[in-house]
Amino acid sequence: MIQLMFTLLAAEAALVLVLLFRTPARRLALLAVDCSKRGRGPVMARTVAATMLVVLGSSGYSIAKIRRREGEFAQLTPTDQVLASRHLLEASLMGYSLFLGLIIDRLHHYIRQLRAMKKNMEAVTKQSRVLEETKLGDSEEIQRYQKKIDSLNEQVQALKHQSESQTEELKTAEINNLALRKQSEGLLTEYERLIAENEELRNKLQTMEIRFSRSDSKKNT
């Protein structure tokens, strides 16, 4: 389960990185996301997200249950400590996966909006050029066309401001993605440390069992 979540988290982080930079791979990623949002894709995505939320809630409940046990006995057993750490790691990975999935959805939406705005800006610019080239000598018509040009220029400025705000949001999403990658690396290190501690505890328990068995055999003799 944990290895699957790490694989999913790595795949989502890679997809976010591909969507952030303008490369040939981003077109393929956009096509893949477009295909996933057609047909039964949204229903499947919602089902998977709901399942992950249920499992996340179950992990949180298990952690709370173990913490209550700590309050009753004043100290957790090594097994409970390992279980609590495992549930915490699973919950963190699921939360990060859901957050990255939301980032991917928003990045895809913003990229599509940016492309549509660029096309509108090009159309508006061409239209303003045509209007400037086809000015008539009549002063009334010139004033009317000038008003249209001014309104079109205002639309271009508004689109530019909107494009800049979308770019800032993309940069913020990139920063969040890098922070999540660092956190996932820290969780992986913590998980490896917990596995090593678990192995050490098992070895100690086996050593104690061997000593007890020897002492029992000596008493019998």
Coordinates of C-alpha atoms in Angstrom, one line a residue:
M1 CA 0.0 0.0 0.0
I2 CA 2.7 2.5 1.0
Q3 CA 4.8 1.6 -2.1
L4 CA 1.8 2.1 -4.3
M5 CA 1.1 5.5 -2.7
F6 CA 4.8 6.5 -3.2
T7 CA 4.5 5.5 -6.9
L8 CA 1.3 7.5 -7.3
L9 CA 2.8 10.5 -5.6
A10 CA 5.9 10.4 -7.8
A11 CA 3.7 10.1 -10.9
E12 CA 1.6 13.1 -9.9
A13 CA 4.7 15.2 -9.1
A14 CA 6.2 14.3 -12.5
L15 CA 2.9 15.2 -14.2
V16 CA 2.9 18.6 -12.4
L17 CA 6.4 19.3 -13.5
V18 CA 5.6 18.4 -17.1
L19 CA 2.6 20.8 -17.0
L20 CA 4.6 23.6 -15.5
F21 CA 7.1 23.9 -18.4
R22 CA 6.4 24.5 -22.0
T23 CA 7.9 21.3 -23.6
P24 CA 6.6 18.8 -26.2
A25 CA 5.8 16.5 -23.4
R26 CA 3.3 19.0 -22.0
R27 CA 1.1 18.6 -25.1
L28 CA 1.0 14.8 -24.5
A29 CA 0.2 15.4 -20.8
L30 CA -2.6 17.8 -21.7
L31 CA -4.1 15.3 -24.2
A32 CA -3.9 12.6 -21.5
V33 CA -5.7 14.8 -19.0
D34 CA -8.3 15.8 -21.6
C35 CA -9.0 12.1 -22.3
S36 CA -9.2 11.4 -18.6
K37 CA -11.9 14.1 -18.2
R38 CA -14.1 12.6 -20.9
G39 CA -16.7 9.8 -20.7
R40 CA -16.5 7.9 -17.4
G41 CA -13.2 9.5 -16.4
P42 CA -14.6 12.1 -14.0
V43 CA -16.8 9.5 -12.3
M44 CA -13.8 7.2 -11.8
A45 CA -11.7 10.0 -10.5
R46 CA -14.4 11.0 -8.0
T47 CA -14.8 7.3 -6.9
V48 CA -11.0 7.0 -6.3
A49 CA -10.9 10.3 -4.5
A50 CA -13.8 9.3 -2.3
T51 CA -12.2 5.9 -1.5
M52 CA -8.9 7.6 -0.6
L53 CA -10.8 10.0 1.7
V54 CA -12.5 7.1 3.4
V55 CA -9.2 5.3 3.9
L56 CA -7.6 8.6 5.1
G57 CA -10.4 8.9 7.7
S58 CA -9.9 5.3 8.8
S59 CA -6.1 6.0 9.2
G60 CA -6.9 9.1 11.2
Y61 CA -9.3 7.1 13.4
S62 CA -6.7 4.4 14.0
I63 CA -4.1 7.0 15.0
A64 CA -6.6 8.6 17.4
K65 CA -7.4 5.2 18.9
I66 CA -3.7 4.5 19.5
R67 CA -3.2 7.9 21.1
R68 CA -6.1 7.2 23.4
R69 CA -4.4 3.9 24.4
E70 CA -1.2 5.9 25.1
G71 CA -3.2 8.1 27.5
E72 CA -4.6 5.0 29.3
F73 CA -1.3 3.1 29.7
A74 CA 1.0 6.2 29.9
Q75 CA 3.3 4.5 27.3
L76 CA 2.9 2.8 23.9
T77 CA 4.3 -0.5 23.1
P78 CA 6.8 -0.7 20.2
T79 CA 4.2 -2.4 18.1
D80 CA 1.7 0.5 18.7
Q81 CA 4.4 3.0 17.9
V82 CA 5.2 1.3 14.6
L83 CA 1.5 1.0 13.7
A84 CA 0.9 4.7 14.6
S85 CA 3.8 5.8 12.4
R86 CA 2.6 3.6 9.6
H87 CA -0.9 5.0 9.8
L88 CA 0.5 8.5 9.9
L89 CA 2.6 7.9 6.9
E90 CA -0.3 6.4 4.9
A91 CA -2.5 9.4 5.8
S92 CA 0.1 11.9 4.8
L93 CA 0.8 10.2 1.5
M94 CA -3.0 10.1 0.7
G95 CA -3.4 13.7 1.6
Y96 CA -0.4 14.7 -0.6
S97 CA -1.8 12.6 -3.4
L98 CA -5.2 14.3 -3.2
F99 CA -3.6 17.7 -3.1
L100 CA -1.4 17.0 -6.1
G101 CA -4.4 15.7 -8.0
L102 CA -6.2 19.0 -7.3
I103 CA -3.1 20.9 -8.4
I104 CA -3.0 18.9 -11.7
D105 CA -6.7 19.7 -12.3
R106 CA -6.2 23.4 -11.7
L107 CA -3.1 23.6 -13.8
H108 CA -4.9 21.9 -16.7
H109 CA -7.7 24.4 -16.3
Y110 CA -5.5 27.4 -16.2
I111 CA -3.3 26.3 -19.1
R112 CA -6.5 26.0 -21.2
Q113 CA -7.6 29.4 -20.1
L114 CA -4.3 30.9 -21.0
R115 CA -4.4 29.4 -24.5
A116 CA -7.9 30.7 -25.0
M117 CA -6.9 34.2 -23.8
K118 CA -3.9 34.2 -26.1
K119 CA -6.1 33.4 -29.1
N120 CA -8.6 36.1 -28.1
M121 CA -5.7 38.6 -27.8
E122 CA -4.5 37.7 -31.3
A123 CA -8.0 38.1 -32.7
V124 CA -8.4 41.5 -30.9
T125 CA -5.0 42.7 -32.1
K126 CA -5.8 41.7 -35.7
Q127 CA -9.2 43.4 -35.5
S128 CA -7.7 46.6 -34.1
R129 CA -5.1 46.6 -36.9
V130 CA -7.8 46.1 -39.5
L131 CA -9.8 49.0 -38.0
E132 CA -6.7 51.2 -38.0
E133 CA -5.9 50.4 -41.7
T134 CA -9.5 50.9 -42.8
K135 CA -10.1 54.4 -41.3
L136 CA -12.3 56.5 -43.4
G137 CA -11.9 60.2 -44.1
D138 CA -15.2 61.1 -42.5
S139 CA -14.6 62.4 -39.0
E140 CA -17.6 60.8 -37.5
E141 CA -16.7 57.4 -38.7
I142 CA -13.1 57.9 -37.5
Q143 CA -14.3 58.8 -34.0
R144 CA -16.6 55.7 -34.0
Y145 CA -13.7 53.4 -35.0
Q146 CA -11.4 55.1 -32.5
K147 CA -13.9 54.3 -29.7
K148 CA -13.9 50.6 -30.8
I149 CA -10.1 50.6 -30.9
D150 CA -10.0 52.0 -27.4
S151 CA -12.4 49.4 -26.1
L152 CA -10.4 46.7 -27.7
N153 CA -7.2 48.0 -26.2
E154 CA -8.8 48.0 -22.8
Q155 CA -9.8 44.3 -23.4
V156 CA -6.2 43.6 -24.3
Q157 CA -4.9 45.2 -21.1
A158 CA -7.5 43.2 -19.1
L159 CA -6.4 40.0 -20.7
K160 CA -2.8 40.8 -20.1
H161 CA -3.4 41.4 -16.4
Q162 CA -5.4 38.2 -16.2
S163 CA -2.6 36.3 -17.9
E164 CA 0.0 37.7 -15.5
S165 CA -2.2 36.6 -12.5
Q166 CA -2.5 33.1 -14.0
T167 CA 1.3 33.0 -14.4
E168 CA 1.8 34.0 -10.7
E169 CA -0.6 31.2 -9.7
L170 CA 1.4 28.7 -11.8
K171 CA 4.6 29.8 -10.1
T172 CA 2.9 29.4 -6.7
A173 CA 1.8 25.9 -7.7
E174 CA 5.4 25.1 -8.7
I175 CA 6.7 26.2 -5.3
N176 CA 4.1 24.1 -3.5
N177 CA 5.0 21.1 -5.6
L178 CA 8.7 21.5 -4.7
A179 CA 7.8 21.7 -1.0
L180 CA 5.7 18.6 -1.2
R181 CA 8.5 16.7 -2.9
K182 CA 10.8 17.6 0.0
Q183 CA 8.2 16.5 2.5
S184 CA 7.7 13.2 0.7
E185 CA 11.5 12.6 0.8
G186 CA 11.5 13.3 4.5
L187 CA 8.6 10.9 5.0
L188 CA 10.4 8.2 3.1
T189 CA 13.5 8.6 5.2
E190 CA 11.4 8.4 8.4
Y191 CA 9.7 5.3 7.1
E192 CA 13.0 3.6 6.4
R193 CA 14.2 4.6 9.9
L194 CA 11.0 3.0 11.4
I195 CA 11.6 -0.2 9.5
A196 CA 15.1 -0.4 10.8
E197 CA 13.9 0.2 14.4
N198 CA 11.3 -2.5 13.9
E199 CA 13.9 -5.0 12.8
E200 CA 16.0 -4.1 15.7
L201 CA 13.1 -4.6 18.1
R202 CA 12.4 -8.0 16.6
N203 CA 16.0 -9.1 16.9
K204 CA 16.0 -8.0 20.6
L205 CA 12.8 -10.0 21.2
Q206 CA 14.3 -13.1 19.5
T207 CA 17.4 -12.8 21.7
M208 CA 15.3 -12.5 24.8
E209 CA 13.2 -15.6 23.8
I210 CA 16.4 -17.5 23.2
R211 CA 17.7 -16.5 26.7
F212 CA 14.4 -17.5 28.4
S213 CA 14.4 -20.8 26.6
R214 CA 17.9 -21.5 27.7
S215 CA 17.2 -20.6 31.3
D216 CA 14.1 -22.8 31.3
S217 CA 16.1 -25.7 30.0
K218 CA 18.7 -25.2 32.7
K219 CA 16.0 -25.2 35.4
N220 CA 14.5 -28.4 34.0
T221 CA 17.9 -30.1 34.1

